[in-house]
Amino acid sequence: FRADRISSHEEGKGEDRRRVTVFKGNIYVAQGNPDSELFLEMRADTAVVFSAIRPAGAADDANRSGIPYAPKMTGVESPGGGTEVVTGIYLDGDVVIARGSRYMRGPTAYYDFTTDRALMIDPVFRAVEPDREIPVYVRAEEARVLSDREVVFRHAQVSTSDFHTPSFSINAREAYLKNE
């Protein structure tokens, strides 16, 4: 995590400690190996991060905490000790979510690390078809990330043009993209 300003509020006791952290200005969030095609990056103007704090001495592996996809919180101190794992993040203002060479831009998004799913409103999605190296753009009312390789778009316009109003596009009530 990186941001210009950070403030947080912690609640709960013992095993049930939670924290809400507000990040403002030049938000950057990353998860995974930067050399991997599954490396996740998020950028925004503002972010609200929801996290769970496991007591000191608890299992360090997020998989054993019942939160399989949750990354450990780094860049923010956890008062009272323990390991903090991110359970969700709300992003607002010029949001970009990128995984490898694919990315989505939009005004607002929510990423749920407990299920590894996301929701973005008014997204513009971009990917490159690997065999012919043709860009694919999808503009939609809503995008739901179902996994690191699957996205469903509602009221979608699919095109190879990056123009807001392409000269040729395919429109669909629902479009499903899966990266093999």
mmCIF file with all atom_site columns, C-alpha atoms in Angstrom:
data_model
loop_
_atom_site.group_PDB
_atom_site.id
_atom_site.type_symbol
_atom_site.label_atom_id
_atom_site.label_alt_id
_atom_site.label_comp_id
_atom_site.label_asym_id
_atom_site.label_entity_id
_atom_site.label_seq_id
_atom_site.pdbx_PDB_ins_code
_atom_site.Cartn_x
_atom_site.Cartn_y
_atom_site.Cartn_z
_atom_site.occupancy
_atom_site.B_iso_or_equiv
_atom_site.pdbx_formal_charge
_atom_site.auth_seq_id
_atom_site.auth_comp_id
_atom_site.auth_asym_id
_atom_site.auth_atom_id
_atom_site.pdbx_PDB_model_num
ATOM 1   C CA . PHE A 1 1   ? 0.000   0.000   0.000   1.00 0.00 ? 1   PHE A CA 1
ATOM 2   C CA . ARG A 1 2   ? 1.121   3.494   -0.768  1.00 0.00 ? 2   ARG A CA 1
ATOM 3   C CA . ALA A 1 3   ? -0.761  6.794   -0.331  1.00 0.00 ? 3   ALA A CA 1
ATOM 4   C CA . ASP A 1 4   ? -0.208  10.453  0.491   1.00 0.00 ? 4   ASP A CA 1
ATOM 5   C CA . ARG A 1 5   ? -2.362  10.374  3.653   1.00 0.00 ? 5   ARG A CA 1
ATOM 6   C CA . ILE A 1 6   ? -3.518  7.461   5.828   1.00 0.00 ? 6   ILE A CA 1
ATOM 7   C CA . SER A 1 7   ? -5.950  7.311   8.752   1.00 0.00 ? 7   SER A CA 1
ATOM 8   C CA . SER A 1 8   ? -7.495  4.278   10.435  1.00 0.00 ? 8   SER A CA 1
ATOM 9   C CA . HIS A 1 9   ? -9.973  3.064   13.015  1.00 0.00 ? 9   HIS A CA 1
ATOM 10  C CA . GLU A 1 10  ? -9.720  -0.279  14.816  1.00 0.00 ? 10  GLU A CA 1
ATOM 11  C CA . GLU A 1 11  ? -12.561 -2.087  16.569  1.00 0.00 ? 11  GLU A CA 1
ATOM 12  C CA . GLY A 1 12  ? -13.215 -5.421  18.250  1.00 0.00 ? 12  GLY A CA 1
ATOM 13  C CA . LYS A 1 13  ? -11.126 -7.436  20.687  1.00 0.00 ? 13  LYS A CA 1
ATOM 14  C CA . GLY A 1 14  ? -9.061  -10.618 20.608  1.00 0.00 ? 14  GLY A CA 1
ATOM 15  C CA . GLU A 1 15  ? -9.855  -12.870 17.653  1.00 0.00 ? 15  GLU A CA 1
ATOM 16  C CA . ASP A 1 16  ? -12.472 -10.435 16.306  1.00 0.00 ? 16  ASP A CA 1
ATOM 17  C CA . ARG A 1 17  ? -10.296 -7.359  15.687  1.00 0.00 ? 17  ARG A CA 1
ATOM 18  C CA . ARG A 1 18  ? -11.012 -5.399  12.514  1.00 0.00 ? 18  ARG A CA 1
ATOM 19  C CA . ARG A 1 19  ? -9.721  -2.191  11.048  1.00 0.00 ? 19  ARG A CA 1
ATOM 20  C CA . VAL A 1 20  ? -10.968 0.320   8.499   1.00 0.00 ? 20  VAL A CA 1
ATOM 21  C CA . THR A 1 21  ? -8.181  2.366   6.916   1.00 0.00 ? 21  THR A CA 1
ATOM 22  C CA . VAL A 1 22  ? -8.747  5.379   4.669   1.00 0.00 ? 22  VAL A CA 1
ATOM 23  C CA . PHE A 1 23  ? -6.066  6.177   2.094   1.00 0.00 ? 23  PHE A CA 1
ATOM 24  C CA . LYS A 1 24  ? -6.123  9.521   0.251   1.00 0.00 ? 24  LYS A CA 1
ATOM 25  C CA . GLY A 1 25  ? -4.060  10.701  -2.706  1.00 0.00 ? 25  GLY A CA 1
ATOM 26  C CA . ASN A 1 26  ? -2.021  8.632   -5.171  1.00 0.00 ? 26  ASN A CA 1
ATOM 27  C CA . ILE A 1 27  ? -3.219  5.241   -3.946  1.00 0.00 ? 27  ILE A CA 1
ATOM 28  C CA . TYR A 1 28  ? -1.194  2.246   -5.086  1.00 0.00 ? 28  TYR A CA 1
ATOM 29  C CA . VAL A 1 29  ? -1.978  -1.320  -4.006  1.00 0.00 ? 29  VAL A CA 1
ATOM 30  C CA . ALA A 1 30  ? -0.122  -4.412  -5.219  1.00 0.00 ? 30  ALA A CA 1
ATOM 31  C CA . GLN A 1 31  ? -0.453  -8.144  -4.582  1.00 0.00 ? 31  GLN A CA 1
ATOM 32  C CA . GLY A 1 32  ? 1.644   -11.060 -5.814  1.00 0.00 ? 32  GLY A CA 1
ATOM 33  C CA . ASN A 1 33  ? 4.871   -11.534 -7.733  1.00 0.00 ? 33  ASN A CA 1
ATOM 34  C CA . PRO A 1 34  ? 5.569   -8.594  -10.097 1.00 0.00 ? 34  PRO A CA 1
ATOM 35  C CA . ASP A 1 35  ? 6.982   -11.008 -12.697 1.00 0.00 ? 35  ASP A CA 1
ATOM 36  C CA . SER A 1 36  ? 3.779   -13.084 -12.778 1.00 0.00 ? 36  SER A CA 1
ATOM 37  C CA . GLU A 1 37  ? 0.908   -12.622 -15.241 1.00 0.00 ? 37  GLU A CA 1
ATOM 38  C CA . LEU A 1 38  ? -1.382  -12.767 -12.174 1.00 0.00 ? 38  LEU A CA 1
ATOM 39  C CA . PHE A 1 39  ? 0.275   -9.781  -10.439 1.00 0.00 ? 39  PHE A CA 1
ATOM 40  C CA . LEU A 1 40  ? -2.524  -7.492  -9.236  1.00 0.00 ? 40  LEU A CA 1
ATOM 41  C CA . GLU A 1 41  ? -2.172  -3.694  -9.164  1.00 0.00 ? 41  GLU A CA 1
ATOM 42  C CA . MET A 1 42  ? -4.763  -1.125  -8.134  1.00 0.00 ? 42  MET A CA 1
ATOM 43  C CA . ARG A 1 43  ? -4.600  2.656   -8.380  1.00 0.00 ? 43  ARG A CA 1
ATOM 44  C CA . ALA A 1 44  ? -7.108  5.294   -7.271  1.00 0.00 ? 44  ALA A CA 1
ATOM 45  C CA . ASP A 1 45  ? -7.521  8.749   -5.764  1.00 0.00 ? 45  ASP A CA 1
ATOM 46  C CA . THR A 1 46  ? -9.110  7.421   -2.546  1.00 0.00 ? 46  THR A CA 1
ATOM 47  C CA . ALA A 1 47  ? -9.420  3.972   -0.982  1.00 0.00 ? 47  ALA A CA 1
ATOM 48  C CA . VAL A 1 48  ? -11.112 2.461   2.055   1.00 0.00 ? 48  VAL A CA 1
ATOM 49  C CA . VAL A 1 49  ? -9.446  -0.770  3.135   1.00 0.00 ? 49  VAL A CA 1
ATOM 50  C CA . PHE A 1 50  ? -11.192 -3.331  5.342   1.00 0.00 ? 50  PHE A CA 1
ATOM 51  C CA . SER A 1 51  ? -8.917  -5.725  7.214   1.00 0.00 ? 51  SER A CA 1
ATOM 52  C CA . ALA A 1 52  ? -8.956  -8.411  9.898   1.00 0.00 ? 52  ALA A CA 1
ATOM 53  C CA . ILE A 1 53  ? -6.253  -8.542  12.553  1.00 0.00 ? 53  ILE A CA 1
ATOM 54  C CA . ARG A 1 54  ? -5.173  -11.957 13.778  1.00 0.00 ? 54  ARG A CA 1
ATOM 55  C CA . PRO A 1 55  ? -3.561  -11.966 17.224  1.00 0.00 ? 55  PRO A CA 1
ATOM 56  C CA . ALA A 1 56  ? 0.216   -12.320 17.544  1.00 0.00 ? 56  ALA A CA 1
ATOM 57  C CA . GLY A 1 57  ? 1.152   -16.002 17.475  1.00 0.00 ? 57  GLY A CA 1
ATOM 58  C CA . ALA A 1 58  ? -1.748  -16.973 15.195  1.00 0.00 ? 58  ALA A CA 1
ATOM 59  C CA . ALA A 1 59  ? -0.981  -18.856 11.975  1.00 0.00 ? 59  ALA A CA 1
ATOM 60  C CA . ASP A 1 60  ? 0.898   -16.633 9.527   1.00 0.00 ? 60  ASP A CA 1
ATOM 61  C CA . ASP A 1 61  ? -0.618  -18.275 6.451   1.00 0.00 ? 61  ASP A CA 1
ATOM 62  C CA . ALA A 1 62  ? -3.709  -16.392 5.218   1.00 0.00 ? 62  ALA A CA 1
ATOM 63  C CA . ASN A 1 63  ? -5.116  -19.696 3.887   1.00 0.00 ? 63  ASN A CA 1
ATOM 64  C CA . ARG A 1 64  ? -5.347  -21.046 7.431   1.00 0.00 ? 64  ARG A CA 1
ATOM 65  C CA . SER A 1 65  ? -7.197  -17.926 8.603   1.00 0.00 ? 65  SER A CA 1
ATOM 66  C CA . GLY A 1 66  ? -10.276 -18.736 6.529   1.00 0.00 ? 66  GLY A CA 1
ATOM 67  C CA . ILE A 1 67  ? -9.518  -15.848 4.154   1.00 0.00 ? 67  ILE A CA 1
ATOM 68  C CA . PRO A 1 68  ? -7.916  -17.652 1.204   1.00 0.00 ? 68  PRO A CA 1
ATOM 69  C CA . TYR A 1 69  ? -7.056  -14.727 -1.088  1.00 0.00 ? 69  TYR A CA 1
ATOM 70  C CA . ALA A 1 70  ? -6.394  -12.050 1.520   1.00 0.00 ? 70  ALA A CA 1
ATOM 71  C CA . PRO A 1 71  ? -2.980  -10.421 1.287   1.00 0.00 ? 71  PRO A CA 1
ATOM 72  C CA . LYS A 1 72  ? -1.079  -9.377  4.387   1.00 0.00 ? 72  LYS A CA 1
ATOM 73  C CA . MET A 1 73  ? -1.237  -5.665  5.085   1.00 0.00 ? 73  MET A CA 1
ATOM 74  C CA . THR A 1 74  ? 2.157   -4.047  4.620   1.00 0.00 ? 74  THR A CA 1
ATOM 75  C CA . GLY A 1 75  ? 2.997   -0.390  4.711   1.00 0.00 ? 75  GLY A CA 1
ATOM 76  C CA . VAL A 1 76  ? 0.661   0.216   7.677   1.00 0.00 ? 76  VAL A CA 1
ATOM 77  C CA . GLU A 1 77  ? 1.509   -0.561  11.309  1.00 0.00 ? 77  GLU A CA 1
ATOM 78  C CA . SER A 1 78  ? -0.860  -2.844  13.202  1.00 0.00 ? 78  SER A CA 1
ATOM 79  C CA . PRO A 1 79  ? -1.189  -1.489  16.743  1.00 0.00 ? 79  PRO A CA 1
ATOM 80  C CA . GLY A 1 80  ? -1.193  -4.136  19.448  1.00 0.00 ? 80  GLY A CA 1
ATOM 81  C CA . GLY A 1 81  ? 0.697   -6.646  17.316  1.00 0.00 ? 81  GLY A CA 1
ATOM 82  C CA . GLY A 1 82  ? -0.670  -9.439  15.212  1.00 0.00 ? 82  GLY A CA 1
ATOM 83  C CA . THR A 1 83  ? -0.924  -10.044 11.493  1.00 0.00 ? 83  THR A CA 1
ATOM 84  C CA . GLU A 1 84  ? -3.311  -7.936  9.489   1.00 0.00 ? 84  GLU A CA 1
ATOM 85  C CA . VAL A 1 85  ? -4.928  -9.306  6.327   1.00 0.00 ? 85  VAL A CA 1
ATOM 86  C CA . VAL A 1 86  ? -6.922  -7.258  3.842   1.00 0.00 ? 86  VAL A CA 1
ATOM 87  C CA . THR A 1 87  ? -10.458 -8.567  3.356   1.00 0.00 ? 87  THR A CA 1
ATOM 88  C CA . GLY A 1 88  ? -11.750 -5.886  0.966   1.00 0.00 ? 88  GLY A CA 1
ATOM 89  C CA . ILE A 1 89  ? -11.014 -2.539  -0.625  1.00 0.00 ? 89  ILE A CA 1
ATOM 90  C CA . TYR A 1 90  ? -13.295 0.174   -1.971  1.00 0.00 ? 90  TYR A CA 1
ATOM 91  C CA . LEU A 1 91  ? -11.586 2.372   -4.588  1.00 0.00 ? 91  LEU A CA 1
ATOM 92  C CA . ASP A 1 92  ? -12.851 5.746   -5.780  1.00 0.00 ? 92  ASP A CA 1
ATOM 93  C CA . GLY A 1 93  ? -11.678 8.301   -8.331  1.00 0.00 ? 93  GLY A CA 1
ATOM 94  C CA . ASP A 1 94  ? -9.813  7.333   -11.514 1.00 0.00 ? 94  ASP A CA 1
ATOM 95  C CA . VAL A 1 95  ? -9.641  3.654   -10.558 1.00 0.00 ? 95  VAL A CA 1
ATOM 96  C CA . VAL A 1 96  ? -7.355  1.263   -12.435 1.00 0.00 ? 96  VAL A CA 1
ATOM 97  C CA . ILE A 1 97  ? -7.267  -2.470  -11.694 1.00 0.00 ? 97  ILE A CA 1
ATOM 98  C CA . ALA A 1 98  ? -4.584  -4.301  -13.670 1.00 0.00 ? 98  ALA A CA 1
ATOM 99  C CA . ARG A 1 99  ? -3.634  -7.965  -13.781 1.00 0.00 ? 99  ARG A CA 1
ATOM 100 C CA . GLY A 1 100 ? -0.736  -8.630  -16.105 1.00 0.00 ? 100 GLY A CA 1
ATOM 101 C CA . SER A 1 101 ? -1.392  -6.923  -19.451 1.00 0.00 ? 101 SER A CA 1
ATOM 102 C CA . ARG A 1 102 ? -5.176  -6.678  -18.840 1.00 0.00 ? 102 ARG A CA 1
ATOM 103 C CA . TYR A 1 103 ? -6.645  -3.674  -17.093 1.00 0.00 ? 103 TYR A CA 1
ATOM 104 C CA . MET A 1 104 ? -9.923  -1.944  -16.260 1.00 0.00 ? 104 MET A CA 1
ATOM 105 C CA . ARG A 1 105 ? -10.504 1.761   -15.677 1.00 0.00 ? 105 ARG A CA 1
ATOM 106 C CA . GLY A 1 106 ? -13.534 3.288   -14.066 1.00 0.00 ? 106 GLY A CA 1
ATOM 107 C CA . PRO A 1 107 ? -14.778 5.783   -11.501 1.00 0.00 ? 107 PRO A CA 1
ATOM 108 C CA . THR A 1 108 ? -15.340 3.336   -8.622  1.00 0.00 ? 108 THR A CA 1
ATOM 109 C CA . ALA A 1 109 ? -14.741 -0.301  -7.694  1.00 0.00 ? 109 ALA A CA 1
ATOM 110 C CA . TYR A 1 110 ? -14.863 -2.778  -4.826  1.00 0.00 ? 110 TYR A CA 1
ATOM 111 C CA . TYR A 1 111 ? -12.482 -5.743  -4.577  1.00 0.00 ? 111 TYR A CA 1
ATOM 112 C CA . ASP A 1 112 ? -13.345 -8.556  -2.148  1.00 0.00 ? 112 ASP A CA 1
ATOM 113 C CA . PHE A 1 113 ? -10.223 -10.493 -1.204  1.00 0.00 ? 113 PHE A CA 1
ATOM 114 C CA . THR A 1 114 ? -12.214 -13.128 0.717   1.00 0.00 ? 114 THR A CA 1
ATOM 115 C CA . THR A 1 115 ? -13.656 -14.398 -2.581  1.00 0.00 ? 115 THR A CA 1
ATOM 116 C CA . ASP A 1 116 ? -11.128 -12.902 -5.054  1.00 0.00 ? 116 ASP A CA 1
ATOM 117 C CA . ARG A 1 117 ? -13.952 -11.050 -6.829  1.00 0.00 ? 117 ARG A CA 1
ATOM 118 C CA . ALA A 1 118 ? -14.511 -7.439  -7.819  1.00 0.00 ? 118 ALA A CA 1
ATOM 119 C CA . LEU A 1 119 ? -17.208 -5.069  -9.020  1.00 0.00 ? 119 LEU A CA 1
ATOM 120 C CA . MET A 1 120 ? -16.529 -1.972  -11.123 1.00 0.00 ? 120 MET A CA 1
ATOM 121 C CA . ILE A 1 121 ? -19.068 0.575   -12.301 1.00 0.00 ? 121 ILE A CA 1
ATOM 122 C CA . ASP A 1 122 ? -18.805 2.057   -15.846 1.00 0.00 ? 122 ASP A CA 1
ATOM 123 C CA . PRO A 1 123 ? -15.582 0.195   -16.702 1.00 0.00 ? 123 PRO A CA 1
ATOM 124 C CA . VAL A 1 124 ? -13.394 0.339   -19.767 1.00 0.00 ? 124 VAL A CA 1
ATOM 125 C CA . PHE A 1 125 ? -11.602 -3.013  -20.020 1.00 0.00 ? 125 PHE A CA 1
ATOM 126 C CA . ARG A 1 126 ? -8.554  -3.587  -22.222 1.00 0.00 ? 126 ARG A CA 1
ATOM 127 C CA . ALA A 1 127 ? -6.796  -6.815  -23.126 1.00 0.00 ? 127 ALA A CA 1
ATOM 128 C CA . VAL A 1 128 ? -4.726  -7.991  -26.065 1.00 0.00 ? 128 VAL A CA 1
ATOM 129 C CA . GLU A 1 129 ? -5.679  -11.090 -28.039 1.00 0.00 ? 129 GLU A CA 1
ATOM 130 C CA . PRO A 1 130 ? -2.390  -13.033 -27.794 1.00 0.00 ? 130 PRO A CA 1
ATOM 131 C CA . ASP A 1 131 ? -2.381  -14.900 -31.135 1.00 0.00 ? 131 ASP A CA 1
ATOM 132 C CA . ARG A 1 132 ? -2.892  -11.877 -33.389 1.00 0.00 ? 132 ARG A CA 1
ATOM 133 C CA . GLU A 1 133 ? -1.950  -9.149  -30.880 1.00 0.00 ? 133 GLU A CA 1
ATOM 134 C CA . ILE A 1 134 ? -5.223  -7.295  -31.449 1.00 0.00 ? 134 ILE A CA 1
ATOM 135 C CA . PRO A 1 135 ? -6.494  -5.085  -28.616 1.00 0.00 ? 135 PRO A CA 1
ATOM 136 C CA . VAL A 1 136 ? -9.967  -5.818  -27.257 1.00 0.00 ? 136 VAL A CA 1
ATOM 137 C CA . TYR A 1 137 ? -11.907 -3.064  -25.499 1.00 0.00 ? 137 TYR A CA 1
ATOM 138 C CA . VAL A 1 138 ? -15.087 -3.566  -23.523 1.00 0.00 ? 138 VAL A CA 1
ATOM 139 C CA . ARG A 1 139 ? -17.151 -0.650  -22.243 1.00 0.00 ? 139 ARG A CA 1
ATOM 140 C CA . ALA A 1 140 ? -20.031 -1.550  -19.950 1.00 0.00 ? 140 ALA A CA 1
ATOM 141 C CA . GLU A 1 141 ? -22.370 -0.368  -17.230 1.00 0.00 ? 141 GLU A CA 1
ATOM 142 C CA . GLU A 1 142 ? -20.863 -2.869  -14.813 1.00 0.00 ? 142 GLU A CA 1
ATOM 143 C CA . ALA A 1 143 ? -18.084 -5.435  -14.662 1.00 0.00 ? 143 ALA A CA 1
ATOM 144 C CA . ARG A 1 144 ? -17.906 -8.331  -12.228 1.00 0.00 ? 144 ARG A CA 1
ATOM 145 C CA . VAL A 1 145 ? -14.558 -10.057 -11.857 1.00 0.00 ? 145 VAL A CA 1
ATOM 146 C CA . LEU A 1 146 ? -15.349 -13.698 -11.077 1.00 0.00 ? 146 LEU A CA 1
ATOM 147 C CA . SER A 1 147 ? -11.743 -14.889 -10.774 1.00 0.00 ? 147 SER A CA 1
ATOM 148 C CA . ASP A 1 148 ? -8.264  -13.875 -11.875 1.00 0.00 ? 148 ASP A CA 1
ATOM 149 C CA . ARG A 1 149 ? -9.194  -15.070 -15.397 1.00 0.00 ? 149 ARG A CA 1
ATOM 150 C CA . GLU A 1 150 ? -12.960 -14.396 -15.739 1.00 0.00 ? 150 GLU A CA 1
ATOM 151 C CA . VAL A 1 151 ? -14.989 -11.183 -16.098 1.00 0.00 ? 151 VAL A CA 1
ATOM 152 C CA . VAL A 1 152 ? -18.703 -10.676 -16.813 1.00 0.00 ? 152 VAL A CA 1
ATOM 153 C CA . PHE A 1 153 ? -19.881 -7.355  -18.268 1.00 0.00 ? 153 PHE A CA 1
ATOM 154 C CA . ARG A 1 154 ? -23.445 -6.051  -18.161 1.00 0.00 ? 154 ARG A CA 1
ATOM 155 C CA . HIS A 1 155 ? -24.704 -3.947  -21.106 1.00 0.00 ? 155 HIS A CA 1
ATOM 156 C CA . ALA A 1 156 ? -21.372 -4.265  -22.891 1.00 0.00 ? 156 ALA A CA 1
ATOM 157 C CA . GLN A 1 157 ? -19.938 -2.768  -26.064 1.00 0.00 ? 157 GLN A CA 1
ATOM 158 C CA . VAL A 1 158 ? -17.016 -4.858  -27.419 1.00 0.00 ? 158 VAL A CA 1
ATOM 159 C CA . SER A 1 159 ? -14.618 -3.352  -29.952 1.00 0.00 ? 159 SER A CA 1
ATOM 160 C CA . THR A 1 160 ? -11.007 -3.259  -31.107 1.00 0.00 ? 160 THR A CA 1
ATOM 161 C CA . SER A 1 161 ? -11.091 0.550   -31.018 1.00 0.00 ? 161 SER A CA 1
ATOM 162 C CA . ASP A 1 162 ? -10.019 2.642   -28.059 1.00 0.00 ? 162 ASP A CA 1
ATOM 163 C CA . PHE A 1 163 ? -12.309 5.493   -29.158 1.00 0.00 ? 163 PHE A CA 1
ATOM 164 C CA . HIS A 1 164 ? -15.264 6.159   -26.878 1.00 0.00 ? 164 HIS A CA 1
ATOM 165 C CA . THR A 1 165 ? -17.645 5.805   -29.845 1.00 0.00 ? 165 THR A CA 1
ATOM 166 C CA . PRO A 1 166 ? -16.075 3.185   -32.127 1.00 0.00 ? 166 PRO A CA 1
ATOM 167 C CA . SER A 1 167 ? -17.065 2.939   -35.795 1.00 0.00 ? 167 SER A CA 1
ATOM 168 C CA . PHE A 1 168 ? -17.632 -0.812  -35.340 1.00 0.00 ? 168 PHE A CA 1
ATOM 169 C CA . SER A 1 169 ? -18.635 -2.680  -32.180 1.00 0.00 ? 169 SER A CA 1
ATOM 170 C CA . ILE A 1 170 ? -20.646 -5.602  -30.889 1.00 0.00 ? 170 ILE A CA 1
ATOM 171 C CA . ASN A 1 171 ? -23.220 -4.776  -28.213 1.00 0.00 ? 171 ASN A CA 1
ATOM 172 C CA . ALA A 1 172 ? -24.561 -7.322  -25.768 1.00 0.00 ? 172 ALA A CA 1
ATOM 173 C CA . ARG A 1 173 ? -26.749 -7.382  -22.694 1.00 0.00 ? 173 ARG A CA 1
ATOM 174 C CA . GLU A 1 174 ? -24.067 -9.569  -21.093 1.00 0.00 ? 174 GLU A CA 1
ATOM 175 C CA . ALA A 1 175 ? -20.549 -10.419 -22.211 1.00 0.00 ? 175 ALA A CA 1
ATOM 176 C CA . TYR A 1 176 ? -18.352 -13.080 -20.604 1.00 0.00 ? 176 TYR A CA 1
ATOM 177 C CA . LEU A 1 177 ? -14.564 -13.034 -21.088 1.00 0.00 ? 177 LEU A CA 1
ATOM 178 C CA . LYS A 1 178 ? -12.283 -15.832 -19.985 1.00 0.00 ? 178 LYS A CA 1
ATOM 179 C CA . ASN A 1 179 ? -8.511  -15.735 -20.293 1.00 0.00 ? 179 ASN A CA 1
ATOM 180 C CA . GLU A 1 180 ? -7.211  -19.248 -20.992 1.00 0.00 ? 180 GLU A CA 1
#
